[in-house]
Structures are given as C-alpha cells and as structure tokens.
CSV table of C-alpha atoms in Angstrom, one decimal:
chain,number,residue,atom,x,y,z
A,25,MET,CA,-0.2,0.1,0.2
A,26,LYS,CA,1.2,3.5,-0.9
A,27,SER,CA,1.4,6.0,1.3
A,28,HIS,CA,-0.6,8.8,-0.6
A,29,ASP,CA,-4.1,5.3,-0.6
A,30,LYS,CA,-4.0,4.5,3.6
A,31,MET,CA,-6.1,7.5,3.7
A,32,HIS,CA,-9.5,5.5,1.2
A,33,VAL,CA,-9.5,2.6,4.0
A,34,SER,CA,-11.9,3.2,6.9
A,35,GLY,CA,-13.4,1.3,10.0
A,36,GLU,CA,-10.9,-1.2,11.4
A,37,GLU,CA,-8.4,-1.3,7.3
A,38,SER,CA,-8.5,2.9,9.8
A,39,VAL,CA,-7.0,1.3,12.2
A,40,SER,CA,-4.6,-0.4,10.7
A,41,ALA,CA,-3.2,1.2,8.8
A,42,VAL,CA,-2.2,4.0,11.5
A,43,LEU,CA,-0.8,1.5,13.4
A,44,LYS,CA,1.2,0.0,10.7
A,45,TYR,CA,2.4,3.8,8.8
A,46,GLY,CA,2.1,5.6,11.9
A,47,ASP,CA,-0.6,8.9,12.1
A,48,ASN,CA,0.6,10.5,9.3
A,49,SER,CA,-0.8,14.5,10.4
A,50,ARG,CA,1.5,14.2,13.6
A,51,ARG,CA,4.4,15.1,10.5
A,52,ASN,CA,3.1,17.7,9.0
A,53,GLY,CA,5.3,20.6,9.3
A,54,MET,CA,8.3,18.8,10.3
A,55,ALA,CA,10.0,19.9,6.9
A,56,LEU,CA,9.9,24.0,7.9
A,57,VAL,CA,10.9,23.4,11.6
A,58,ILE,CA,13.5,21.2,10.6
A,59,VAL,CA,14.9,23.9,7.9
A,60,LEU,CA,13.5,26.8,10.8
A,61,ALA,CA,16.1,25.3,13.3
A,62,PHE,CA,18.7,24.9,10.8
A,63,SER,CA,18.2,28.3,10.1
A,64,THR,CA,17.8,29.8,13.3
A,65,ILE,CA,21.6,28.4,13.8
A,66,LEU,CA,22.9,29.1,10.5
A,67,LEU,CA,21.7,32.9,11.8
A,68,ILE,CA,22.6,32.6,15.0
A,69,LEU,CA,26.7,32.0,12.9
A,70,GLY,CA,26.3,33.9,10.8
A,71,VAL,CA,25.9,37.0,13.7
A,72,VAL,CA,28.5,35.4,16.1
A,73,TYR,CA,30.8,36.3,12.9
A,74,LEU,CA,30.5,39.2,12.2
A,75,ARG,CA,30.5,40.2,15.4
A,76,THR,CA,34.6,39.2,16.0
A,77,PHE,CA,34.9,40.3,13.1
A,78,SER,CA,33.4,43.6,13.4
A,79,GLN,CA,35.8,43.5,16.5
A,80,SER,CA,39.0,42.9,15.3
A,81,THR,CA,38.5,45.5,12.5
A,82,HIS,CA,37.7,48.3,15.6
A,83,ILE,CA,41.0,46.2,17.8
A,84,SER,CA,43.1,47.3,14.5
A,85,GLY,CA,41.7,51.8,14.8
A,86,LEU,CA,42.8,50.6,18.0
A,87,GLN,CA,46.5,49.4,17.3
A,88,LEU,CA,46.4,53.0,14.4
A,89,ASP,CA,46.0,54.8,17.3
A,90,GLN,CA,48.7,53.6,19.9
A,91,ILE,CA,51.3,53.9,16.5
A,92,GLN,CA,50.3,57.2,16.0
A,93,ALA,CA,50.4,59.1,18.7
A,94,GLU,CA,53.8,56.7,18.9
A,95,PHE,CA,55.6,58.0,16.5
A,96,PHE,CA,53.9,61.9,17.3
A,97,ALA,CA,55.1,62.0,21.0
A,98,ARG,CA,58.2,61.0,19.6
A,99,GLY,CA,58.8,64.0,17.1
A,100,MET,CA,57.7,66.2,19.9
A,101,GLN,CA,60.5,64.6,22.4
A,102,ASN,CA,62.9,65.6,19.2
A,103,ILE,CA,61.4,69.6,18.9
A,104,ALA,CA,61.7,70.0,22.9
A,105,THR,CA,65.0,67.7,22.8
A,106,PHE,CA,66.0,70.3,20.6
A,107,LYS,CA,64.6,73.4,22.9
A,108,ILE,CA,66.2,72.0,24.8
A,109,LYS,CA,70.2,72.1,23.0
A,110,ARG,CA,68.9,75.7,21.7
A,111,TYR,CA,68.2,77.3,25.5
A,112,PRO,CA,70.7,75.3,27.8
A,113,ASP,CA,71.3,78.2,29.7
A,114,PHE,CA,67.1,79.2,29.8
A,115,PHE,CA,66.0,75.9,30.3
A,116,LEU,CA,68.7,74.8,33.3
A,117,ARG,CA,68.5,78.5,35.6
A,118,SER,CA,64.9,78.3,34.8
A,119,TYR,CA,64.8,74.3,36.7
A,120,ARG,CA,67.2,75.6,39.2
A,121,TYR,CA,65.7,78.2,40.4
A,122,HIS,CA,62.1,76.6,39.6
A,123,VAL,CA,63.2,74.5,42.4
A,124,TYR,CA,64.8,76.9,44.8
A,125,GLN,CA,60.9,78.0,44.5
A,126,ASN,CA,59.1,76.1,45.2
A,127,ARG,CA,61.3,76.0,48.5
A,128,VAL,CA,61.5,79.8,49.3
A,129,ASN,CA,56.7,78.3,49.3
A,130,THR,CA,57.4,75.3,51.2
A,131,GLY,CA,59.1,77.8,54.0
A,132,ASP,CA,62.0,76.8,54.3
A,133,SER,CA,64.2,79.1,55.6
A,134,SER,CA,67.8,77.1,55.5
A,135,VAL,CA,67.2,78.6,52.3
A,136,PRO,CA,68.0,82.9,51.5
A,137,PRO,CA,65.4,84.6,50.0
A,138,PRO,CA,65.0,86.5,46.5
A,139,LEU,CA,66.2,89.3,45.3
A,140,VAL,CA,63.2,90.5,44.1
A,141,PRO,CA,59.6,88.7,44.7
A,142,PHE,CA,59.0,85.6,42.6
A,143,THR,CA,56.8,86.8,38.7
A,144,ASN,CA,53.7,84.6,37.6
A,145,PRO,CA,54.8,82.9,35.5
A,146,SER,CA,57.8,81.6,36.8
A,147,PRO,CA,61.3,81.0,34.6
A,148,PHE,CA,60.4,77.2,33.9
A,149,GLN,CA,56.7,78.2,33.2
A,150,LYS,CA,57.7,80.5,31.0
A,151,PHE,CA,60.7,77.3,28.9
A,152,THR,CA,57.6,74.8,28.5
A,153,GLY,CA,55.4,77.6,27.3
A,154,THR,CA,52.6,77.4,28.6
A,155,TYR,CA,50.6,79.2,31.9
A,156,PRO,CA,47.7,80.7,32.3
A,157,GLY,CA,47.2,83.3,30.1
A,158,ARG,CA,48.8,81.4,27.5
A,159,THR,CA,47.3,78.1,26.7
A,160,ASN,CA,49.1,77.6,22.9
A,161,ASP,CA,52.5,77.0,22.5
A,162,LEU,CA,53.9,74.1,19.6
A,163,LEU,CA,54.7,71.8,22.7
A,164,HIS,CA,51.8,71.2,24.0
A,165,HIS,CA,48.1,71.8,22.6
A,166,MET,CA,47.6,74.9,19.7
A,167,HIS,CA,45.2,76.2,18.7
A,168,PRO,CA,42.9,74.3,16.4
A,169,THR,CA,43.2,77.7,13.2
A,170,GLU,CA,47.1,77.5,13.9
A,171,ASP,CA,47.0,73.6,13.8
A,172,SER,CA,45.5,73.7,10.4
A,173,THR,CA,47.6,76.6,8.3
A,174,LEU,CA,50.5,75.8,10.0
A,175,GLY,CA,50.0,72.2,9.1
A,176,PHE,CA,51.1,70.4,12.6
A,177,THR,CA,49.3,67.5,12.4
A,178,THR,CA,48.3,66.7,9.3
A,179,PRO,CA,46.2,64.3,9.2
A,180,LEU,CA,46.2,62.9,12.6
A,181,LYS,CA,43.4,63.6,15.4
A,182,ILE,CA,45.4,64.7,18.1
A,183,ALA,CA,42.7,65.8,20.4
A,184,THR,CA,45.0,66.6,22.7
A,185,TRP,CA,48.9,66.3,23.5
A,186,SER,CA,51.4,68.2,26.1
A,187,THR,CA,55.2,67.8,27.0
A,188,THR,CA,57.0,67.5,30.5
A,189,PHE,CA,60.7,68.9,31.9
A,190,ASN,CA,62.1,66.8,34.1
A,191,LEU,CA,65.3,67.6,35.5
A,192,ARG,CA,66.4,64.1,37.7
A,193,SER,CA,70.5,66.4,39.0
A,194,ALA,CA,73.9,64.8,40.6
A,195,GLU,CA,77.4,66.8,42.0
A,196,ASP,CA,74.6,69.6,42.5
A,197,PHE,CA,73.0,70.1,38.5
A,198,ASN,CA,76.5,69.7,36.9
A,199,ARG,CA,75.2,65.6,35.7
A,200,ALA,CA,71.7,65.1,35.6
A,201,PHE,CA,69.5,63.1,33.6
A,202,ILE,CA,66.9,65.5,31.1
A,203,GLU,CA,63.2,63.5,31.2
A,204,ILE,CA,61.1,64.5,28.5
A,205,ASP,CA,57.2,63.3,28.8
A,206,VAL,CA,55.0,63.8,26.6
A,207,TYR,CA,50.9,63.4,26.6
A,208,VAL,CA,48.4,62.8,23.4
A,209,ARG,CA,45.1,61.9,23.5
A,210,MET,CA,44.0,61.0,19.7
A,211,GLU,CA,40.4,62.4,18.8
A,212,GLY,CA,37.3,60.2,20.6
A,213,ARG,CA,39.7,58.0,22.4
A,214,ASP,CA,39.7,58.6,26.6
A,215,LEU,CA,42.9,56.6,26.4
A,216,VAL,CA,45.4,59.4,27.0
A,217,SER,CA,49.1,57.7,26.4
A,218,GLN,CA,52.3,59.2,27.6
A,219,TYR,CA,56.3,58.0,26.4
A,220,ARG,CA,58.8,59.1,28.6
A,221,MET,CA,62.5,60.2,26.8
A,222,SER,CA,65.8,60.8,29.1
A,223,LEU,CA,69.0,62.2,28.3
A,224,ASP,CA,72.1,62.3,30.4
A,225,ALA,CA,72.7,65.8,30.6
A,226,SER,CA,76.0,66.4,31.3
A,227,GLN,CA,77.8,70.8,31.8
A,228,THR,CA,81.6,71.4,31.4
A,229,ARG,CA,83.4,74.9,32.4
A,230,LYS,CA,85.2,76.3,29.4
A,231,ILE,CA,87.6,78.5,31.9
A,232,PRO,CA,88.4,81.2,30.7
A,233,GLY,CA,92.1,81.5,28.7
A,234,SER,CA,92.4,78.2,28.8
B,3,MET,CA,-11.7,11.4,2.5
B,4,ARG,CA,-10.9,12.0,-0.3
B,5,GLN,CA,-10.8,15.4,-0.6
B,6,ASN,CA,-9.5,15.7,2.6
B,7,SER,CA,-6.6,14.0,1.3
B,8,ARG,CA,-6.1,16.1,-1.3
B,9,LEU,CA,-5.8,18.9,0.6
B,10,ARG,CA,-2.7,17.0,3.1
B,11,ALA,CA,-1.1,15.7,0.2
B,12,GLY,CA,-1.5,18.7,-0.8
B,13,ILE,CA,0.1,21.1,2.2
B,14,SER,CA,2.6,18.3,2.2
B,15,LEU,CA,3.7,19.8,-1.1
B,16,ILE,CA,3.4,23.3,-0.3
B,17,GLU,CA,5.3,22.4,3.2
B,18,ILE,CA,8.5,20.5,1.4
B,19,MET,CA,8.7,23.5,-1.8
B,20,LEU,CA,8.4,26.6,1.7
B,21,ALA,CA,11.0,24.8,3.8
B,22,PHE,CA,12.7,24.4,0.0
B,23,MET,CA,12.4,27.9,-0.6
B,24,ILE,CA,13.8,28.6,3.2
B,25,LEU,CA,16.1,26.7,2.5
B,26,VAL,CA,17.9,28.2,0.3
B,27,THR,CA,17.2,31.8,1.6
B,28,ALA,CA,19.3,30.6,4.6
B,29,THR,CA,22.3,29.1,1.8
B,30,PHE,CA,22.4,31.3,0.4
B,31,SER,CA,22.4,34.2,3.6
B,32,ALA,CA,25.2,32.2,5.2
B,33,ALA,CA,27.6,32.1,1.6
B,34,GLY,CA,27.0,35.9,1.8
B,35,VAL,CA,27.7,35.8,5.4
B,36,ILE,CA,30.7,33.6,5.2
B,37,SER,CA,32.2,35.9,1.9
B,38,PHE,CA,31.6,39.0,2.9
B,39,GLY,CA,33.1,38.0,5.9
B,40,HIS,CA,36.6,35.8,4.3
B,41,ARG,CA,37.0,39.5,2.8
B,42,GLY,CA,36.5,41.7,5.5
B,43,THR,CA,39.7,38.5,7.0
B,44,VAL,CA,41.7,38.6,3.7
B,45,ALA,CA,41.4,43.5,4.5
B,46,ASP,CA,42.3,42.1,8.4
B,47,PHE,CA,45.4,41.1,7.0
B,48,ARG,CA,46.5,43.2,4.4
B,49,GLN,CA,45.9,46.6,7.3
B,50,VAL,CA,48.1,44.2,9.5
B,51,GLU,CA,50.4,44.3,6.9
B,52,ALA,CA,49.6,48.2,6.6
B,53,MET,CA,50.5,49.1,10.6
B,54,GLN,CA,53.8,46.5,9.7
B,55,ILE,CA,55.2,48.8,7.0
B,56,LEU,CA,53.7,51.9,8.2
B,57,VAL,CA,56.3,51.8,11.8
B,58,ASP,CA,58.9,50.3,9.2
B,59,ARG,CA,59.2,53.2,7.3
B,60,MET,CA,58.1,55.7,9.3
B,61,ASN,CA,61.3,54.3,12.0
B,62,LYS,CA,63.4,54.0,9.2
B,63,LEU,CA,63.1,57.4,8.0
B,64,THR,CA,62.9,58.9,11.9
B,65,ASN,CA,66.5,57.1,12.5
B,66,MET,CA,68.1,59.8,10.1
B,67,HIS,CA,70.1,63.0,10.7
B,68,TYR,CA,68.5,66.0,9.9
B,69,ALA,CA,70.9,66.6,7.4
B,70,SER,CA,70.5,63.5,5.2
B,71,LEU,CA,66.7,64.3,5.5
B,72,ASP,CA,67.2,68.3,4.2
B,73,SER,CA,69.3,67.4,1.7
B,74,PHE,CA,66.4,65.3,0.2
B,75,LEU,CA,64.4,68.8,0.2
B,76,THR,CA,67.0,70.6,-1.4
B,77,ALA,CA,67.5,67.8,-3.7
B,78,ALA,CA,63.2,67.6,-4.6
B,79,GLY,CA,62.9,71.3,-4.9
B,80,GLY,CA,61.0,72.5,-2.5
B,81,ASN,CA,60.4,73.2,1.6
B,82,GLU,CA,57.4,70.3,0.9
B,83,TYR,CA,58.2,67.1,-1.5
B,84,THR,CA,55.9,63.6,-1.5
B,85,PHE,CA,58.3,60.4,-2.4
B,86,ASN,CA,57.2,57.4,-4.5
B,87,ASN,CA,60.1,56.5,-5.1
B,88,ASP,CA,63.5,54.5,-3.0
B,89,ILE,CA,65.5,56.8,-1.0
B,90,GLU,CA,68.1,55.6,0.9
B,91,GLY,CA,67.4,52.6,0.5
B,92,ILE,CA,63.7,53.7,1.8
B,93,VAL,CA,61.5,50.9,-0.7
B,94,LEU,CA,58.7,53.6,-1.2
B,95,GLY,CA,56.3,53.4,-4.6
B,96,ASP,CA,52.6,53.3,-6.3
B,97,GLU,CA,53.2,49.4,-6.2
B,98,VAL,CA,55.0,48.2,-3.7
B,99,LYS,CA,54.7,44.1,-3.0
B,100,ILE,CA,54.7,42.7,-0.2
B,101,ASP,CA,55.0,38.6,-0.9
B,102,LYS,CA,51.1,38.9,-2.9
B,103,ASN,CA,49.9,42.0,-1.6
B,104,THR,CA,50.4,45.3,-3.3
B,105,TYR,CA,50.7,48.6,-1.0
B,106,ARG,CA,50.6,52.0,-2.1
B,107,VAL,CA,53.7,53.5,0.1
B,108,HIS,CA,53.9,56.7,-0.1
B,109,ALA,CA,56.5,59.2,2.2
B,110,THR,CA,56.2,63.0,2.6
B,111,LEU,CA,58.7,65.3,4.9
B,112,LYS,CA,58.6,68.4,4.7
B,113,ARG,CA,60.8,72.0,6.0
B,114,GLN,CA,58.6,72.8,9.3
B,115,PRO,CA,58.0,76.4,11.0
B,116,ILE,CA,58.6,75.6,14.5
B,117,THR,CA,58.2,79.2,17.2
B,118,PHE,CA,59.0,79.6,20.5
B,119,ASP,CA,58.0,82.4,22.0
B,120,SER,CA,58.3,83.7,25.3
B,121,LEU,CA,62.0,83.2,26.1
B,122,MET,CA,64.3,84.2,28.9
B,123,GLU,CA,68.0,84.7,29.9
B,124,LEU,CA,69.2,86.3,33.3
B,125,ASP,CA,68.9,89.9,33.5
B,126,PHE,CA,72.4,91.4,33.5
B,127,PRO,CA,74.1,93.7,35.5
B,128,ASN,CA,73.5,92.7,38.3
B,129,PRO,CA,76.2,92.7,41.1
B,130,SER,CA,74.9,90.1,43.2
B,131,TYR,CA,74.5,87.9,40.3
B,132,MET,CA,77.1,84.6,42.6
B,133,PRO,CA,75.7,82.2,39.6
B,134,ALA,CA,75.2,79.2,42.6
B,135,SER,CA,72.8,80.8,44.4
B,136,PRO,CA,69.8,81.0,42.0
B,137,SER,CA,68.7,83.3,45.5
B,138,THR,CA,70.2,85.7,43.7
B,139,TRP,CA,69.4,85.4,39.7
B,140,LEU,CA,67.6,88.3,37.8
B,141,PHE,CA,65.3,86.6,34.6
B,142,LYS,CA,65.0,89.1,32.1
B,143,ASP,CA,61.9,88.5,28.7
B,144,ARG,CA,63.9,88.4,25.1
B,145,VAL,CA,62.8,88.1,21.4
B,146,SER,CA,60.7,84.8,20.6
B,147,ALA,CA,62.7,82.6,17.4
B,148,ALA,CA,60.9,82.0,14.3
B,149,PHE,CA,62.8,79.1,13.0
B,150,ASN,CA,60.1,79.1,9.8
B,151,GLY,CA,63.7,79.6,7.2
B,152,VAL,CA,63.1,83.0,7.3
B,153,ASP,CA,63.8,84.8,10.4
B,154,ASN,CA,66.3,81.5,11.1
B,155,PRO,CA,67.1,78.2,9.1
B,156,TYR,CA,64.4,75.6,9.5
B,157,LYS,CA,65.4,73.1,12.4
B,158,VAL,CA,62.2,71.1,12.2
B,159,ILE,CA,61.0,68.7,9.7
B,160,LYS,CA,57.6,67.1,9.4
B,161,ILE,CA,57.8,63.2,7.9
B,162,THR,CA,54.5,61.7,6.7
B,163,VAL,CA,54.6,58.6,6.1
B,164,SER,CA,50.7,56.9,4.3
B,165,VAL,CA,50.6,53.5,3.1
B,166,LYS,CA,47.1,51.9,1.3
B,167,PRO,CA,46.8,48.1,0.5
B,168,VAL,CA,45.4,48.5,-3.4
B,169,GLY,CA,44.7,45.8,-5.8
B,170,GLY,CA,42.3,44.3,-3.3
B,171,MET,CA,38.5,43.1,-2.7
B,172,THR,CA,37.9,46.2,-1.8
B,173,ASP,CA,38.6,49.7,-1.1
B,174,GLU,CA,40.7,49.7,2.0
B,175,ARG,CA,42.1,53.1,4.1
B,176,GLU,CA,44.9,54.2,4.0
B,177,PHE,CA,47.5,54.4,7.0
B,178,ALA,CA,49.3,56.9,7.9
B,179,ALA,CA,51.9,58.9,10.3
B,180,VAL,CA,53.5,61.7,11.3
B,181,SER,CA,56.6,62.9,13.6
B,182,TYR,CA,59.6,65.6,12.9
B,183,VAL,CA,63.0,65.0,13.8
B,184,ALA,CA,64.4,68.3,14.7
B,185,ASP,CA,68.1,69.1,13.9
B,186,LEU,CA,70.1,67.9,16.5
B,187,GLU,CA,74.3,69.0,15.4
B,188,SER,CA,73.9,72.3,14.7
C-alpha cells in the first residue's frame, strides 16, 4: 500500500493502517520545523561571525591610534630636545630657579629670600610654554586654526597633547638626567598615552684662557 | 475523505516547497556572510601588514639625521615633497609588493616652521649675581625665535608616511603616521 492510499481505508483497516504506518498528521510541518531550526542555527553562526569580524576591525583601529600617538610623541620629544639644546642656559637656570622657588614657597628657612619677588608666570613655566593666560604652544595643544594654518598635525586626529620637562640632578646639577614626557590623546579616545624620553646630560665650564 | 486526503497531500507539497525556499534563502545568506567575512579577514590581514610597513618606514625615516632629510628636500627643490620612489634604500612607491599583496607607500617630507615664544635669559648687570645661588638670579624676557626659513633657517622636518593596500577585493583605508626630526647637530 502506498502512503497516499492509506487515507482511503476506513474502519478497522484505518486503525490497522495507522498502527502500521503511524499517524501522518503528526509529521505535517516537520520539514518546516527542521528547516527553521537549521536556519536559526545558521543565523546565530552568522551573527557571531560578523560580531567577531567587527571587533577585530575595532582592534586594528586602536593599534593604529597607538602607532600614530607614539610616532607623534617621538617627534615632540625631538622638538623638545632641540629647544633644550638651543637654550640650555634658560632651561637649566629656570629649572633650578623653579626648585628654589618651591623650597621658598614651602617655608624652607635654609634658603635665602629672592632678590626680587617671584614673578608669575615663573621662568620655568615660560620655558615649558604654557601658563595661565597662554595655553597655546607648539609643545602643547595648539589652537585648531593655527594648527591647520601650519599643517602641524595633519593628517592625524589628535585631541590633545602636552610636554613636561624634569631634571634629575646629581653633583649639584653638573650632571643630570633630563626627562621629557609627552602626553597624547587621540580624537574619540579617553585614554591619554604617556611617552618618556630620558637624556643623560652633563655640564662643563670652560675656564677663560685655558 | 478523498478531498481531505488531497488537501493533506497539497499541504505536504506546499510545506516542502516552503521549507526548500527557506533553506535556499538561509544557505545563500550564510554563503554571503561567509564570503563577506572572508573578504573582511583578507582585508584585516592586509591592514595589519600595512601597519607593519608604516612602522618600518617611519622608523627608518625618523632615525635619519636632519641633514640627510634636508638634502632630499633640497634635491627635490621645495620645502615640501612627496616621495613615491625609493630614497636611501627605503622602499616607497605606488605598487610595493609584499608577498601576494600590493601597497601604495608614500613619504612626505616638509620643512616645518616652528616658533618658540616666551623665552627668557638672565638679566645683567646684576652686582649681586652668584652663579651657584638662584636667589641672586634675575630673569628678563627675550624676543621669541621663529625657525621659519626667514628669521632663522628651518630646524624641524615633518615626516608623514602613508600606506594604503591596493588591488584588493575591497577599497581599504589609508594608514598614516606623523613624526618630526629636529636639527640636533648644529
């Protein structure tokens, strides 16, 4: 008996046919159910695959930002080193005066008072380039208009950057380690990356007539 | 009874056709997703390789002395020039081949004008001056210094390297980095 003929039977034959072939009505829709289940699995796999792919793209964007920030910071350190080499006396003396000023301001009685009252901004603040009233400097964040005129950071998208100087002295500042820190934050990121350069510097004095 | 049987037989056919259509649609969609993902993976690989090229070229150029970089610009005849041919053994070009992939690698050098404002110096004559005692020091302002090729010679060169994968299945983005080399020799 073919399967489509089994509906023609009736009575006892019908019962025996059901017992023999099973209840076909239970099988109705099974193909759909299987296909839908299969499609759902495919859909889930596809979504997971796309999510993984989009995350890897995001990671490569972060890597690029890090590379750009690092090279930019290295460049700023070069410019900062150039400034120190160009004006070594200004850097060294303003830093020493800055240390002296801090000692006076903290009430250190072992240091004599200054010849004239301390100025604001201090010489060291002037060396670093930024102080209250002047927030725009090459070694710090530049105004976007000036930046685009000079084409300084183009084509990078840098939100902020700044440079700090430190001098770790030895032998009464005759020998020192200059630390130049550059802080960079790329546009659209919260993270501020810090890049440090250390220079070993020594000072020699030429005695006139020698 | 016969009508009911025919109806059920029809339902089976529709069901199978519907299931087949859904299956075909789902299979084609999955194939599309896999293909898209494959293209993305290939593009990702090329992007990573492009970043490695970028780092390599930037390292090579930033390690060169200011005088060498300046001589390239002098030879090119301008304050800014984009190099798309090899310089000093650094491979650049419109079609730089790395294994099976091709990249456009350009390097732009630019004499960057810079200005140092708010400079100071020690104020003399100062009878109380003692070199070792900061309390005796007096500072005064001095004029700002512009290294712009007019007031003073240029002292900083801006380096921009851009790398873009080319010839791929998708239009991929360009990677660029910027750094500066200052004249620390003179």
